Tab-separated table of C-alpha atoms in Angstrom:
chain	number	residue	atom	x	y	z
A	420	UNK	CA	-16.654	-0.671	5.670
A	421	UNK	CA	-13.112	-1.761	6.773
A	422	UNK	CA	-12.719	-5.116	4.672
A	423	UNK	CA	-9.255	-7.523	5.956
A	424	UNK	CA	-8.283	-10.642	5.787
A	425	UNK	CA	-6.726	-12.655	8.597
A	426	UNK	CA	-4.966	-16.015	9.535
A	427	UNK	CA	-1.659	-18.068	8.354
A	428	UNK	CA	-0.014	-17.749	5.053
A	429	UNK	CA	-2.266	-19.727	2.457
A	430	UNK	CA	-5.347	-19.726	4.943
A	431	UNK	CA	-6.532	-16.344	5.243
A	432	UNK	CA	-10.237	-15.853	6.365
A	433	UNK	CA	-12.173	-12.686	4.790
A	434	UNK	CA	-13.356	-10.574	7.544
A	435	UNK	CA	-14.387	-6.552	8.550
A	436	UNK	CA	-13.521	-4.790	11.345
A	437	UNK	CA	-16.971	-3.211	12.985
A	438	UNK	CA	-17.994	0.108	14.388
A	439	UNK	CA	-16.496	-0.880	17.500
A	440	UNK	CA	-12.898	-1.932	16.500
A	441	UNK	CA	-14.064	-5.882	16.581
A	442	UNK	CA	-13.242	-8.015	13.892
A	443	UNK	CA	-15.762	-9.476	12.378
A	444	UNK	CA	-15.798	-12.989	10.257
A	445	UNK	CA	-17.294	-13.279	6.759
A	446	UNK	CA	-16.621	-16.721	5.843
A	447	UNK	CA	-20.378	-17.238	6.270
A	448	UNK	CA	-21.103	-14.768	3.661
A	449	UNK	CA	-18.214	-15.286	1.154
A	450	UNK	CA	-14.785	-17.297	0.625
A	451	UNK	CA	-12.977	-14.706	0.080
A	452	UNK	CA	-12.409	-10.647	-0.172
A	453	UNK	CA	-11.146	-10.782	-4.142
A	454	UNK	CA	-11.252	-8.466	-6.356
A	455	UNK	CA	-14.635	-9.337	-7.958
A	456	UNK	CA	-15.707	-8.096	-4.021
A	457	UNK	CA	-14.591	-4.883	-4.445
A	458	UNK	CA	-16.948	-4.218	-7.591
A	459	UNK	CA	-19.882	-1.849	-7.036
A	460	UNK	CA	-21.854	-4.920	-6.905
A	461	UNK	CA	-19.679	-6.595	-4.409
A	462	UNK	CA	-19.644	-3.977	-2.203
A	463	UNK	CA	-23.514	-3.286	-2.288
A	464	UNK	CA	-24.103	-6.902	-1.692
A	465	UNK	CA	-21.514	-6.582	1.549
A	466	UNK	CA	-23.544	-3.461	3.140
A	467	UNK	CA	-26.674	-5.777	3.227
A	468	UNK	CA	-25.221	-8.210	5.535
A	469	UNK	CA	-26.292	-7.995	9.273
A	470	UNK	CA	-22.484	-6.984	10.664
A	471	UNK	CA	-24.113	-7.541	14.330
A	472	UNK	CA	-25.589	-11.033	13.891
A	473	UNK	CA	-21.350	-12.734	12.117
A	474	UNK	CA	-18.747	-13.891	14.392
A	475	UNK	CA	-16.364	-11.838	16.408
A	476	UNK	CA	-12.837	-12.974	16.002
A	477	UNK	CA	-11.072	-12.433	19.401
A	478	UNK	CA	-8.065	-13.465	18.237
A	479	UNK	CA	-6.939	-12.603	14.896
A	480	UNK	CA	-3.195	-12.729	14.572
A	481	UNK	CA	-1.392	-12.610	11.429
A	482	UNK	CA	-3.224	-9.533	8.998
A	483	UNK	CA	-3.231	-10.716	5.345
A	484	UNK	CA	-3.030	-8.353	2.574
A	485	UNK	CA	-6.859	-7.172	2.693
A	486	UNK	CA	-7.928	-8.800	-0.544
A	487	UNK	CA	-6.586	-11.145	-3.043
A	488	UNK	CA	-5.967	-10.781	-6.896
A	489	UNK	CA	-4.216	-7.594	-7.198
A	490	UNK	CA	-3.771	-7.574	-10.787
A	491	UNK	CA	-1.642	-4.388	-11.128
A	492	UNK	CA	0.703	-2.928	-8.292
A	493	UNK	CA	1.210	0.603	-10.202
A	494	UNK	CA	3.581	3.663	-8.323
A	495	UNK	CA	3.891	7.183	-8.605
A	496	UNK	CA	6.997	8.581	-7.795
A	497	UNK	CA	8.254	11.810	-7.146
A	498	UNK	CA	4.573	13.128	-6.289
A	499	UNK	CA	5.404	15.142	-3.057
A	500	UNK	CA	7.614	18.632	-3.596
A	501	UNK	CA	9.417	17.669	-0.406
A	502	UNK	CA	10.506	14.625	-1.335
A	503	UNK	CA	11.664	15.443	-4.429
A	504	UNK	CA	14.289	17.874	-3.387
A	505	UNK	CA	15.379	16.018	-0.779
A	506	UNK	CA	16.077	13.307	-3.373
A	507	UNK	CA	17.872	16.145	-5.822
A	508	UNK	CA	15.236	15.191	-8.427
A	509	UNK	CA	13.183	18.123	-10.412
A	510	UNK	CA	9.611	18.269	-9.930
A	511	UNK	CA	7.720	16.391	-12.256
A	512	UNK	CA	5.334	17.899	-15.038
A	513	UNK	CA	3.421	14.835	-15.201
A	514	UNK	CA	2.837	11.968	-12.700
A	515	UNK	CA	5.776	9.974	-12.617
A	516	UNK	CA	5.228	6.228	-13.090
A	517	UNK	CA	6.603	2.842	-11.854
A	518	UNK	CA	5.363	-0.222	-11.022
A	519	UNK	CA	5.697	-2.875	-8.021
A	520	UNK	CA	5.688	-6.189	-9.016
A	521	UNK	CA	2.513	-8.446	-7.304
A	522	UNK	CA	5.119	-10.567	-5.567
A	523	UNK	CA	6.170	-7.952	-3.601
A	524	UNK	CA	2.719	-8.009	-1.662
A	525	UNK	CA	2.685	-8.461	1.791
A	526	UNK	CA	0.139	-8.331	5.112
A	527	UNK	CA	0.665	-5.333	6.927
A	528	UNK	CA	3.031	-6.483	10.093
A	529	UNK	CA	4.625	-9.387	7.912
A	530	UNK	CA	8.671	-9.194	7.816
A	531	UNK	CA	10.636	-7.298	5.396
A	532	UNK	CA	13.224	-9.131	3.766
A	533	UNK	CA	16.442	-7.591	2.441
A	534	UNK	CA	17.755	-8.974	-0.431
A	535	UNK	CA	21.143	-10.748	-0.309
A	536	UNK	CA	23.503	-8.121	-1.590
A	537	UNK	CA	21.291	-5.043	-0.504
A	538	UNK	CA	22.770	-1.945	0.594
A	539	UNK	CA	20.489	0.550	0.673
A	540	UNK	CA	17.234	-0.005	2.084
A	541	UNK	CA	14.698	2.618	2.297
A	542	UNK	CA	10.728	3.280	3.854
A	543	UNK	CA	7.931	5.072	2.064
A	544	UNK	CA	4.314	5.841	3.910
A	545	UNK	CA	2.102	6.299	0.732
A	546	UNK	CA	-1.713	6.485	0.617
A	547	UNK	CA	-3.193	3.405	-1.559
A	548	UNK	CA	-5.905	3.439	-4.266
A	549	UNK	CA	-7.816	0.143	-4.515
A	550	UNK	CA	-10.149	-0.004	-8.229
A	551	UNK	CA	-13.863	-1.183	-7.993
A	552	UNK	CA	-14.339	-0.705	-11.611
A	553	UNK	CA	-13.069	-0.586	-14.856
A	554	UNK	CA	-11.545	3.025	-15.372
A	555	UNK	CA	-10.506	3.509	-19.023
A	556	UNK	CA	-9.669	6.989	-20.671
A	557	UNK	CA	-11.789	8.365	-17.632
A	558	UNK	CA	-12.117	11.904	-16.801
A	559	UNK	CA	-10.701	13.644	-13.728
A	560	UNK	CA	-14.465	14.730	-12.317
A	561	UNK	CA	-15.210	10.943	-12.886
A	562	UNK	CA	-12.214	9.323	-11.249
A	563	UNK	CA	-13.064	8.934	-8.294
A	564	UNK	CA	-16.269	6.871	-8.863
A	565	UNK	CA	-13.797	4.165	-9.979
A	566	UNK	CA	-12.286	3.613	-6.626
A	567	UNK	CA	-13.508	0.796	-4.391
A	568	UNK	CA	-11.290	2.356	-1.002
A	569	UNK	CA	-8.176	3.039	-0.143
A	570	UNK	CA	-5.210	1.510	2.197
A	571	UNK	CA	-1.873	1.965	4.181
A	572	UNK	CA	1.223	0.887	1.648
A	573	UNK	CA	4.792	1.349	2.793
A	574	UNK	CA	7.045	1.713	-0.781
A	575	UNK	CA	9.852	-0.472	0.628
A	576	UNK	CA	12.792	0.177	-2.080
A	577	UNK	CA	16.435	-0.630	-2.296
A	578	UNK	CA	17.941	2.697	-3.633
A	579	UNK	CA	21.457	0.523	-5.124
A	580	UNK	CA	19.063	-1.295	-7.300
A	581	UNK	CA	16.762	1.708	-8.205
A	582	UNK	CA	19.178	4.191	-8.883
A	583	UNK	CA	22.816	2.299	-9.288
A	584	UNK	CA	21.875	-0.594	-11.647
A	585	UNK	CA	20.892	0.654	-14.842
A	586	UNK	CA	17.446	0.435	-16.402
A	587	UNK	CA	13.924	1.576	-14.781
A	588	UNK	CA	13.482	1.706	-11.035
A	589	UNK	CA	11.635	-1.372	-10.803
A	590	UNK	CA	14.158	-3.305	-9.639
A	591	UNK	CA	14.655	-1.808	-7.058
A	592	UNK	CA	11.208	-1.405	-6.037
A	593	UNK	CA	9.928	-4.867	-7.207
A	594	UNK	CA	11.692	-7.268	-4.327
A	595	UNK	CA	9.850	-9.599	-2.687
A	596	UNK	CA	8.041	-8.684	0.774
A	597	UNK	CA	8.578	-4.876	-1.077
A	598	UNK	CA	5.211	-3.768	-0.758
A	599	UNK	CA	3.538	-4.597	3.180
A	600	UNK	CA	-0.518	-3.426	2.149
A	601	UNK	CA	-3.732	-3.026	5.431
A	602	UNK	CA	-4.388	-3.587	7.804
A	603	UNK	CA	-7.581	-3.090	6.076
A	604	UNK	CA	-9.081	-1.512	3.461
A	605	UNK	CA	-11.697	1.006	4.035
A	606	UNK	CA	-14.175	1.643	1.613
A	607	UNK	CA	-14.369	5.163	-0.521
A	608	UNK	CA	-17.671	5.856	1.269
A	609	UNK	CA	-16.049	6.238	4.374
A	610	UNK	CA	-13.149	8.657	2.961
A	611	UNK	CA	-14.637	11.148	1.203
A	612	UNK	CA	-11.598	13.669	1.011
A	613	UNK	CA	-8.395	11.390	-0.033
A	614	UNK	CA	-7.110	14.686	-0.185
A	615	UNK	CA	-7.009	15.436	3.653
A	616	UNK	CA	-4.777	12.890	5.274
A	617	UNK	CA	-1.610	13.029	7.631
A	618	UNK	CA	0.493	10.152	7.553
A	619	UNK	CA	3.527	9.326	9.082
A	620	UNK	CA	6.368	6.593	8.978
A	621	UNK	CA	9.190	5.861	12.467
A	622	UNK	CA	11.852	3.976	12.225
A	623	UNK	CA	12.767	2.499	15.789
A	624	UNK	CA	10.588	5.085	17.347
A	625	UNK	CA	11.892	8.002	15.496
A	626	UNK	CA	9.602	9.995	13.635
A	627	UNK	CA	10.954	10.411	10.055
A	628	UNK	CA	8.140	11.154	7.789
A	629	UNK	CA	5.264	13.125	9.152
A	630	UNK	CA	3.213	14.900	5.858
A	631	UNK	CA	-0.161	15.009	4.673
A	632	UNK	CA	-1.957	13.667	1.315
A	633	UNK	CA	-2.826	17.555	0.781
A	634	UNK	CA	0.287	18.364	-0.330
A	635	UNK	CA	0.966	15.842	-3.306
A	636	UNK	CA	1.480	17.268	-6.852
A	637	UNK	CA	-1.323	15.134	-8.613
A	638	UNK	CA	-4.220	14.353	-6.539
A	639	UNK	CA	-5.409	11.035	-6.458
A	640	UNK	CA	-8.310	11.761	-9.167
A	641	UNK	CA	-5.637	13.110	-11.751
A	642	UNK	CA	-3.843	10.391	-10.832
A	643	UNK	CA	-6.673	8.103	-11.929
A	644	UNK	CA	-7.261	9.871	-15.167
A	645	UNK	CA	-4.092	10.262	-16.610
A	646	UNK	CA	-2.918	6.494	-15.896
A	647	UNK	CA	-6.018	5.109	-16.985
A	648	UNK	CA	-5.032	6.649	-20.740
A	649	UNK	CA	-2.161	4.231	-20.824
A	650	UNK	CA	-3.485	1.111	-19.358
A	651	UNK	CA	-6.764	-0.059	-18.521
A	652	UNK	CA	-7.550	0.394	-14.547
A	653	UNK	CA	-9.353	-3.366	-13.581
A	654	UNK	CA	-11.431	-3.878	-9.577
A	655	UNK	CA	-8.227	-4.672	-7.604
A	656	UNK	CA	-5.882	-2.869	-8.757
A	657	UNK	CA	-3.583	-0.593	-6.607
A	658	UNK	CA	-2.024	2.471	-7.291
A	659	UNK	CA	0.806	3.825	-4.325
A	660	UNK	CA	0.187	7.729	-4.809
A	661	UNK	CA	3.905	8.731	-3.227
A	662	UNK	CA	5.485	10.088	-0.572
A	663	UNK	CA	6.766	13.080	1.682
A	664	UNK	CA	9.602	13.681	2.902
A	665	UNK	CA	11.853	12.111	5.333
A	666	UNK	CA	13.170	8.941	3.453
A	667	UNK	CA	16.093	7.317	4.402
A	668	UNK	CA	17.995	8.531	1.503
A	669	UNK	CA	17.026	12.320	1.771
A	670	UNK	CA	18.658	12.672	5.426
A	671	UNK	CA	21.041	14.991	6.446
A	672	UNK	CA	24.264	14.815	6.900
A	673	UNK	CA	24.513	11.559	5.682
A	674	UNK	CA	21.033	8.538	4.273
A	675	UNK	CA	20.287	6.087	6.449
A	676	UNK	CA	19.417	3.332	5.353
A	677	UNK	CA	17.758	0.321	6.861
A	678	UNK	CA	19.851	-2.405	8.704
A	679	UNK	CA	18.224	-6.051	10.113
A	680	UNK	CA	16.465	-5.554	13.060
A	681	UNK	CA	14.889	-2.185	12.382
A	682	UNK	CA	11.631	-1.811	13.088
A	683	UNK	CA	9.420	0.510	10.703
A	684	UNK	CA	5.892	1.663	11.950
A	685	UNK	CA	3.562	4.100	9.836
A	686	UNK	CA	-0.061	4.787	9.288
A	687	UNK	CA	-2.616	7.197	7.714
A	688	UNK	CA	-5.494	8.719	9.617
A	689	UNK	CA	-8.489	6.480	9.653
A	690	UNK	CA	-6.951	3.983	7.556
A	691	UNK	CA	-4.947	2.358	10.216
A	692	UNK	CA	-1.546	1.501	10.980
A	693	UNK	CA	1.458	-0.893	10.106
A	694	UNK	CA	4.793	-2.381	11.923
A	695	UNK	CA	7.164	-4.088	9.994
A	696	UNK	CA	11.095	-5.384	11.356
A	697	UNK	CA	13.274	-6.026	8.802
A	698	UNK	CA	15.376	-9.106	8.313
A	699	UNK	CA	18.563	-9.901	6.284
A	700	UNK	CA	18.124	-12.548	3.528
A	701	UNK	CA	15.937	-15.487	4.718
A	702	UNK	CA	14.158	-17.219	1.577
A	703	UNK	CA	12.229	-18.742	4.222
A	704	UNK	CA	10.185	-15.519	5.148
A	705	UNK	CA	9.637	-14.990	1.673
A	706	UNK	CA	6.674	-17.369	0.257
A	707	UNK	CA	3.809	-15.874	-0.244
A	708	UNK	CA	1.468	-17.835	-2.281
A	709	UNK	CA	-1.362	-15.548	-1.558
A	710	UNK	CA	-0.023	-12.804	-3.788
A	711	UNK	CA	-0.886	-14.751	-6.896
A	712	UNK	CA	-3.441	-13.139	-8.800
């Protein structure tokens, strides 16, 4: 299944998208996609519904994030051998890790807001993780079973705050509208391999990153395992597995970094895609009540 949710800021509608690329309402069936959806039972309750008989939605417009109550927004970093040398950073020996804060979250093609005094503005494609269940101390050959599907995340960070400013990079990776998730989220039936996945990021129509979820240090069941053994994985939770190359930051001869009125595009095969323009500091474009757990 591809689960979404569509419609204004504070009124999104839980929907799928069908075999056929139609969208597909659900209010009939549920109020909402939350995380208690995205449980084992959730989901098995979902593939018993009769996708042919709910309404087509002709005319979606806005994407919301695809479900609501994202209780952790965790990050690795650093988990692509590419990108770390282009960011002059050693290869980690275990998974680097960072987190997003919730207010960050954003629907796929909403607008990116720079904060006031940013500088240095930076994109990052990543495969995400969504949890179905309750992944504790979990084994690597069981991780997997813990994961309700997986998404398109672009890692928007501010490298001044992340790397300039002292302390952890969360501030820099925390802003608000940091952290555009969807369009959808497709269920872990349909992606057997997470391991097998080109994705790619353009900035104004110029291909920057173009890499493959094959090549990341820890794959995304290690990546379960060893975070689950220092916090508790709950349904909902999202984990933002990395990137490759071809950040801002990394390019040659000199970063570039993003300015308002760039326009970022990216996806990951099968999972969809994402187009984001960036805008200078606007508190306006920035509430988001939908983020709140």
């Amino acid at each position: 299944m591809k689960l979404l949710r569509y419609g204004p800021k504070g009124a999104e509608r839980p929907a799928l998208l069908d075999a056929d690329g139609r969208v597909r309402d659900l209010g009939s069936v549920l109020a909402d996609i939350t995380a208690e959806t995205l449980t084992p039972a959730g989901l098995a309750a979902l593939r018993q519904v009769d996708t042919a008989a709910l309404p087509t939605v002709a005319q979606p417009g806005r994407l919301a994030p695809p479900w609501r109550g994202m209780g952790k927004f965790l990050c690795v970093g650093l988990n692509y051998a590419d990108h770390a040398a282009e960011s002059g950073m050693a290869l980690p020996q275990e998974p680097v890790l960072f987190t997003k804060h919730t207010s960050a979250v954003i629907g796929c093609n909403d607008p990116v807001v720079l904060p006031a005094d940013a500088s240095k503005g930076d994109w990052e494609v990543e495969l995400g993780v969504v949890i179905g269940s309750t992944a504790r101390c979990v084994a690597e050959a069981d991780a997997l079973q813990h994961v309700a599907g997986y998404c398109v995340v672009n890692d928007v960070s501010e490298r001044a705050f992340q790397l300039e400013r002292g302390g952890t990079w969360d501030k820099g990776k925390g802003c608000d509208t940091f952290g555009p998730v969807g369009p959808w989220l497709v269920t872990a039936d349909e992606l057997p391999d997470p391991q097998a996945l080109p994705l790619w990021l353009e900035v104004n129509g110029r291909r920057f990153q173009d890499g493959s979820t094959a090549t990341m240090v820890f794959g995304v069941a290690q990546l379960i395992a060893y975070i689950s053994r220092f916090c508790t994985l709950y349904p909902g939770d999202l984990i933002a597995t990395g990137t490759p190359a071809g950040v801002g930051m990394g390019q040659k001869p000199a970063p570039i970094f993003l300015k308002p009125g760039d326009v970022m595009r990216l996806g990951i095969a099968g999972l969809g895609e994402q187009q984001q323009t960036v805008h200078a500091w606007d508190p306006a474009l920035i509430d988001n009540p939908l983020t709140i757990p």
